[in-house]
Amino acid sequence: MGERLLDTEEVGGSIPPVPTIVRFAIRPLIKDPGIKMKSIVVKLSRDKTVEVPPNKRIRDLISKVGADGNVIAAKLDGQVVDLDRELKSDCSLDWISLDSTEGIDILRHSTAHLMAQAVQSLFPGTQVTIGPTIEDGFYYDFKRDQSFTPEEIEKIEKRMQEISKSNLKVVREEMPKDKAIEMFRKMGEDYKVEILKDIPEDRVSLYRQGDWVDLCRGPHVPSTGKIKAFKLTSVAGAYWRGDENNEMLQRIYGTSFPTKDALREHLRLLEEAKKRDHRRLGRELDLFSFHPIAPASPFFHPKGAVVYNELIAYIRGLYSRYGYQEVLTPQIFDVELWRRSGHYNHFKDNMYFTQIDDREFGVKPMNCPAHTFIYAARKRSYRDLPLRLADFGRLHRYEKSGVTAGLTRVRTFSQDDAHIFCATEQIEEEMTSLLKMIHEVYETFQFHQMQVKLSTRPDPYMGNLETWERAENSLADSLRKRGIEYQVNEGDGAFYGPKIDFEVMDAMKRGWQLATIQLDFAMPERFDLSYVASSGSEARPVMIHRAILGSIERFMGILIEHTGGALPLWLAPVQLRIVIVTDQQKSYAQEVLHKLRNAGWRVELDDRNEKLGFKIREAQVAKIPYAVVIGDREVSNGTVAPRARGGKNLDPMSVEEFLNYLQNEVSSVKQNEARQNGGVQ
Ligand SMILES: [Zn+2]
Ligand SMILES: [Zn+2]
C-alpha cells in the first residue's frame, strides 16, 4: 500500500458528504487553503499507476485509464465503494464490473432499492424495513397491512422500469445519526428509526435516487439506468427481525441480472426446476409419498424402492473393487455409547430416545461409534490396516418440521457410509483411492462439474500439530496429484480433523454438497482404539468417515431433479415397455417379455386396446427408457423395433441383438473408470 501523502484519515472511513441535494445537505468539504495539495498516486491493477489531484472522484478515472463501461463500483484498498467516492490519499484501486460476482451483488441490492422506491411511490403509507441480497436475487420487507396482489406486483415492476428509464443518479450522503433518526421519524419510517438506534456509529450514510432516500451502507450502482433486467418472483409473509412475536411484514422477492439474456436463462432454469421438482415427479412417477403419521419420513413405493435398491447395489458393486467390507450394526444403543462418542452432549437435540428395562437408549443418528466396536472386537495389528467398514444402516435424525423438504431433508435415511481405520502414513493412499472412487461415481451419474473445498485446522483443535500437518498435507497432495482444483477454507475443519467436501452442479446449475471425507483423530481416542505397529509398539489409528452419495434419500431427490425423472437405463424402475400394435402380436409379445425378463430386465407389456401413438406417448411420459414396438413385421421377422425415450427409433433387431445393445448401454455408463484403468484392486 502506498504511503499516505495527504492526510492521516483512513480511506473508506468517514468521508465528508457530497452536497448534491439541498434539502438534506450537510457541511460541504472545506479545504484548508493554507495547505498545498499534493497529487495522489493511485495504483491500478497490473502495476499501472496514475497520479491525480486530491479529491478526484473515482468515476472520473474510469475513462482516463480506459476501464470499460461495465464498471459500476470500485475496490479502494480492498474495500468496495461507490464510483462517487473521492480519493483522499495514495491508494490502490480495482474495478468492479457489472458482471462480476461482487458487481451482481451490488446490482441486485440496487434493484431492491429500485423496488422499494416503486412500492412507496405506488402505495403511500407503506413503510420500508430491510432489503438484502440473497442467493440468486434479493428481497425487501415492507410494512403494509394487506399483502401484495399479483396485479400490484405487475404494477410495481412497471414503475421500476419507468424509474430505471429515467436514469436517476444514485447519490450517497452522510449525516449524524440523530439527524437521520429525526428525518426518518418525520417520514413516518418507524422501522428505519429502530434500525438506526441500533447502529453504534455517530454518522450514517444514506442513498438517494430522485426524491426517494434509504438508510444504507452501500455501495450502489451509479444510476438507476444500470438496472435493466429484473423480475419480481414471489411474495411471502415475514416477521420483523425474523421473530414470530413481532408484526408480520410483506416480503417481495426478486432477481436482477446484468443482461436480459442472463435473466431469461435464469428464469428458464427456475421454470425447469419447478417442472423437475422431485416431490412432484415422485408423485407422478409413483416413486414415493409422505404421510403425517411419520413426519418427514418417506414411504418408498415399489418403483421408488427399485431405484433405492439399485443405488445401493451400485455402490455395493464398487465396494468389492475398492476393498470395503460391509457390516450390519444395531439400531438402538444404550446412551452410554452416545455419551462416550460425544453425540449425547453435542447432538442430543437431533436424536430419538427410548426407555426399556429402565435403561435409556438412543436411536443411531450415525454409524461411526458402532464401527469402533467391530474394530476393537479383536487385537489389531498393522497388517489389518486399512480396515474399511461400510454400512447402509438406517439412521434417524430429528429435523425441525420447518426445514424438511421432500427427500432432500428427512428424518430417517441411510447413507453409503463407511469408516476407514488406517495408520497416519496410509492417509494419502486412502485418499487417492477415495478420489478415484468419487470421480467414478459422479461420472456415472453425469455430474461433470464439481467444486472441492479443503477445510483445515481450527483453533482450538485436538491432537498434535504434527499429525494435523501431516494429514492436511496428505489431503492436499492427493487432490493435487489427481489434478483436482480445490479451495482451502482455512480454519474451517472440525476440531477433531480436517475434511474435504465435494459439491456437484446439477442440470439447473445448482450446487449440491454430496461427498464428504472427514479425518478424525478424536473418536479413536475416545474409544481407545489401537493397533500393534510393525515396530511392535502400540499405535493409534486414524478414522476416516466418508460418504459419496451421502444420504440415499437426498441423493435420489437430487438425481430425480438432475435428470428430470428420466433416470438412466440401469436405474429406471421400469426399463422397457413392450407396446403392440394390435392383439395379433400378443403371443409373440409374451414370448419377448419372458426373454427380456429372464435376462434380468425390468419390463412390462402394454397390451391395451389403444392406438400405438398413444401408448408410445404414455411410455414417454412415464420416462421409460425404451418402448419396444412389436407389429406384424416384427412377428414375422422375429425382431423388435425399440424406440428410445428421447424419440429416436432404432433399427429393428432380434431380441438377442437388443439384449446386447442394452447391456452395452449400461456398461458404457457404469464402471467407466474401471474400464479405463483396467480395474482397481
Ligand atoms: Zn442499499
Ligand atoms: Zn462417521
XYZ file of C-alpha atoms in Angstrom, residues 100-410:
311
model
C -18.567 -9.928 -11.663
C -19.835 -11.668 -8.518
C -19.433 -8.502 -6.471
C -20.930 -6.416 -9.274
C -24.021 -8.607 -9.491
C -24.468 -8.348 -5.737
C -24.363 -4.536 -5.928
C -26.747 -4.633 -8.884
C -29.220 -6.829 -7.004
C -29.160 -4.743 -3.879
C -29.634 -1.626 -6.024
C -32.632 -3.345 -7.606
C -34.063 -3.837 -4.106
C -33.822 -0.053 -3.638
C -35.448 0.464 -7.019
C -38.295 -1.817 -5.976
C -38.759 -0.069 -2.622
C -38.892 3.284 -4.390
C -41.541 1.943 -6.777
C -43.555 0.445 -3.903
C -43.543 3.656 -1.870
C -44.498 5.801 -4.827
C -47.406 3.490 -5.683
C -48.577 2.709 -2.159
C -48.032 5.712 0.108
C -48.026 4.827 3.782
C -46.131 1.582 3.191
C -43.029 1.511 5.374
C -39.648 0.148 4.349
C -37.553 -2.127 6.566
C -34.613 -4.100 5.133
C -33.692 -5.246 1.618
C -30.688 -7.569 1.442
C -29.406 -9.710 -1.401
C -29.779 -13.468 -1.237
C -28.573 -16.301 -3.445
C -29.749 -15.544 -6.989
C -31.631 -12.377 -6.057
C -32.867 -10.056 -3.348
C -35.882 -9.204 -1.248
C -37.292 -6.211 0.544
C -39.629 -6.386 3.555
C -42.435 -3.829 3.711
C -44.877 -2.930 6.457
C -48.246 -2.902 4.782
C -51.461 -4.339 6.195
C -52.645 -6.035 3.019
C -50.433 -8.432 1.091
C -49.441 -7.528 -2.439
C -51.659 -8.983 -5.172
C -50.221 -10.320 -8.449
C -51.677 -7.266 -10.216
C -49.921 -4.964 -7.777
C -46.643 -6.806 -8.320
C -47.026 -6.212 -12.045
C -47.624 -2.522 -11.388
C -44.520 -2.362 -9.200
C -42.434 -3.935 -11.957
C -43.751 -1.425 -14.454
C -42.965 1.501 -12.167
C -39.463 0.079 -11.650
C -38.962 0.094 -15.404
C -40.024 3.734 -15.546
C -37.608 4.720 -12.789
C -34.853 2.761 -14.496
C -35.520 4.587 -17.772
C -35.372 7.997 -16.119
C -31.813 7.060 -15.102
C -31.799 8.808 -11.726
C -28.398 9.415 -10.178
C -27.841 7.323 -7.048
C -26.171 9.602 -4.533
C -24.510 8.765 -1.230
C -24.910 11.203 1.649
C -23.690 11.117 5.183
C -25.229 12.699 8.241
C -25.082 12.476 12.023
C -27.138 9.604 13.331
C -29.523 11.776 15.398
C -30.303 13.866 12.354
C -31.090 10.729 10.364
C -33.339 9.450 13.161
C -35.195 12.775 13.165
C -35.560 12.675 9.412
C -36.903 9.120 9.224
C -39.230 9.798 12.157
C -40.735 12.737 10.260
C -41.111 10.489 7.220
C -43.092 8.007 9.317
C -40.462 5.254 8.845
C -40.596 3.660 12.319
C -38.550 0.617 11.321
C -35.684 2.714 9.981
C -35.707 4.652 13.245
C -35.444 1.361 15.116
C -32.592 0.182 12.889
C -30.771 3.488 13.290
C -30.980 3.315 17.070
C -29.034 0.030 16.943
C -26.209 1.453 14.834
C -23.172 2.187 17.034
C -21.574 4.799 14.737
C -22.305 8.507 15.124
C -22.531 9.125 11.409
C -24.562 7.125 8.949
C -24.817 7.020 5.191
C -27.961 7.372 3.092
C -28.595 6.701 -0.550
C -30.861 8.918 -2.538
C -32.301 8.468 -6.025
C -34.688 11.215 -7.164
C -36.973 12.062 -4.261
C -36.506 8.667 -2.582
C -33.991 8.019 0.172
C -32.928 4.955 2.170
C -30.574 4.327 5.035
C -27.803 2.136 3.658
C -24.124 1.328 3.844
C -23.971 0.835 0.112
C -22.382 0.663 -2.292
C -24.797 1.103 -5.167
C -24.774 1.384 -8.947
C -24.125 4.987 -10.063
C -27.598 5.455 -11.565
C -30.918 3.601 -11.888
C -30.358 3.239 -15.650
C -27.789 0.495 -14.909
C -30.643 -1.720 -13.691
C -32.132 -3.147 -16.846
C -33.010 -6.811 -16.460
C -35.044 -7.695 -13.390
C -38.069 -9.694 -12.348
C -40.143 -9.861 -9.172
C -40.556 -13.526 -8.429
C -42.757 -14.011 -5.346
C -44.403 -12.542 -2.262
C -44.404 -14.015 1.240
C -45.112 -13.002 4.825
C -42.101 -12.473 7.092
C -41.824 -11.388 10.716
C -39.928 -8.239 11.597
C -36.418 -9.352 12.598
C -37.486 -12.951 11.949
C -39.257 -13.127 15.334
C -42.751 -14.601 15.367
C -43.704 -12.342 18.289
C -43.186 -9.320 16.057
C -45.566 -7.951 13.466
C -45.914 -9.559 10.053
C -44.296 -7.826 7.093
C -44.766 -8.348 3.362
C -41.655 -9.685 1.642
C -41.269 -9.279 -2.105
C -38.594 -11.424 -3.741
C -36.962 -10.522 -6.999
C -33.881 -11.037 -9.073
C -31.735 -8.931 -11.332
C -29.069 -9.625 -13.953
C -26.568 -7.608 -15.979
C -28.306 -8.525 -19.258
C -31.775 -9.516 -20.408
C -30.335 -12.747 -21.830
C -28.879 -13.746 -18.468
C -32.212 -13.000 -16.780
C -34.100 -15.059 -19.375
C -31.759 -18.010 -18.911
C -32.151 -17.795 -15.131
C -35.957 -17.709 -15.358
C -35.883 -20.633 -17.774
C -33.816 -22.674 -15.303
C -36.221 -21.703 -12.493
C -39.174 -22.849 -14.567
C -37.315 -26.049 -15.410
C -36.539 -26.624 -11.717
C -40.235 -26.243 -10.913
C -41.155 -28.827 -13.548
C -38.454 -31.143 -12.233
C -39.347 -30.736 -8.556
C -38.711 -34.227 -7.200
C -41.775 -34.053 -4.930
C -43.940 -33.550 -7.986
C -42.117 -36.163 -10.097
C -42.116 -38.579 -7.170
C -45.894 -38.441 -7.183
C -46.317 -38.505 -10.965
C -43.907 -41.413 -11.415
C -45.307 -43.239 -8.367
C -41.938 -43.402 -6.616
C -42.690 -42.321 -3.026
C -45.105 -40.477 -0.776
C -45.164 -38.763 2.598
C -47.739 -39.201 5.362
C -48.326 -37.162 8.530
C -48.245 -40.394 10.538
C -44.446 -40.371 10.135
C -43.447 -36.751 9.529
C -40.613 -36.079 7.082
C -40.100 -39.805 6.588
C -40.528 -41.075 3.042
C -42.584 -44.134 2.093
C -40.979 -45.668 -0.983
C -43.465 -47.291 -3.365
C -42.414 -50.365 -5.376
C -40.900 -48.258 -8.180
C -39.108 -45.954 -5.753
C -37.786 -48.944 -3.843
C -36.295 -50.315 -7.081
C -34.345 -47.099 -7.612
C -33.299 -47.005 -3.960
C -32.047 -50.579 -4.002
C -30.302 -50.122 -7.352
C -28.375 -47.181 -5.921
C -27.244 -49.314 -3.021
C -26.413 -52.224 -5.327
C -24.304 -49.937 -7.479
C -22.269 -48.702 -4.502
C -22.008 -52.288 -3.223
C -20.539 -53.237 -6.600
C -17.818 -50.657 -6.084
C -17.077 -51.900 -2.571
C -15.763 -55.208 -3.760
C -13.420 -53.448 -6.194
C -12.260 -50.791 -3.732
C -11.670 -53.160 -0.827
C -14.553 -52.413 1.542
C -16.322 -54.892 3.781
C -19.949 -54.397 4.619
C -21.168 -54.656 8.213
C -24.571 -54.574 9.937
C -24.937 -52.833 13.281
C -27.796 -52.304 15.779
C -30.396 -49.581 15.520
C -30.541 -48.520 19.166
C -27.793 -48.323 21.751
C -27.539 -47.588 25.437
C -26.973 -43.851 25.823
C -23.610 -44.798 27.356
C -22.352 -45.142 23.771
C -23.579 -41.673 22.806
C -22.041 -40.190 25.931
C -18.721 -41.697 25.045
C -18.864 -40.655 21.401
C -19.816 -37.109 22.356
C -23.131 -37.209 20.486
C -25.126 -37.074 23.709
C -23.570 -33.729 24.520
C -23.475 -32.183 21.093
C -26.212 -33.861 19.065
C -28.855 -34.758 21.669
C -31.483 -32.381 20.263
C -31.313 -34.186 16.928
C -31.646 -37.695 18.352
C -34.542 -40.015 19.207
C -34.583 -41.764 22.572
C -36.443 -44.667 24.102
C -36.658 -46.241 27.551
C -36.528 -50.013 28.010
C -35.784 -52.102 31.174
C -35.101 -48.830 32.993
C -32.269 -48.140 30.617
C -32.167 -45.155 28.313
C -31.412 -45.931 24.682
C -30.687 -43.665 21.736
C -31.580 -44.432 18.109
C -28.458 -44.073 15.987
C -28.028 -40.817 14.076
C -24.767 -42.148 12.581
C -22.892 -45.418 12.312
C -19.424 -44.436 13.406
C -19.409 -45.335 17.122
C -20.781 -48.811 16.360
C -17.942 -49.451 13.934
C -15.349 -48.824 16.634
C -16.730 -51.912 18.440
C -16.156 -54.059 15.385
C -12.638 -52.674 15.125
C -11.941 -53.357 18.789
C -13.555 -56.812 18.777
C -10.085 -58.258 18.412
C -6.498 -57.191 18.725
C -5.453 -55.319 15.577
C -2.030 -55.199 14.004
C -0.657 -53.017 11.216
C -1.386 -55.943 8.909
C -5.144 -55.409 9.415
C -4.947 -51.809 8.220
C -6.509 -50.139 6.416
C -9.778 -51.636 7.607
C -12.674 -50.278 5.552
C -16.114 -50.895 7.059
C -19.208 -49.929 5.067
C -22.723 -49.669 6.464
C -26.064 -48.824 4.827
C -27.687 -48.767 8.285
C -30.889 -46.780 8.783
C -30.314 -43.538 10.632
C -32.709 -41.211 12.404
C -32.128 -37.548 12.964
C -34.684 -35.149 14.257
C -35.057 -32.131 11.949
C -37.401 -29.269 12.759
C -40.551 -29.514 10.651
C -39.833 -26.099 9.101
C -36.647 -27.270 7.390
C -37.764 -30.619 5.992
C -38.361 -30.631 2.228
C -39.268 -33.724 0.237
C -36.414 -36.220 0.064
C -33.667 -33.655 0.406
C -34.136 -33.235 4.154
C -35.734 -36.101 6.007
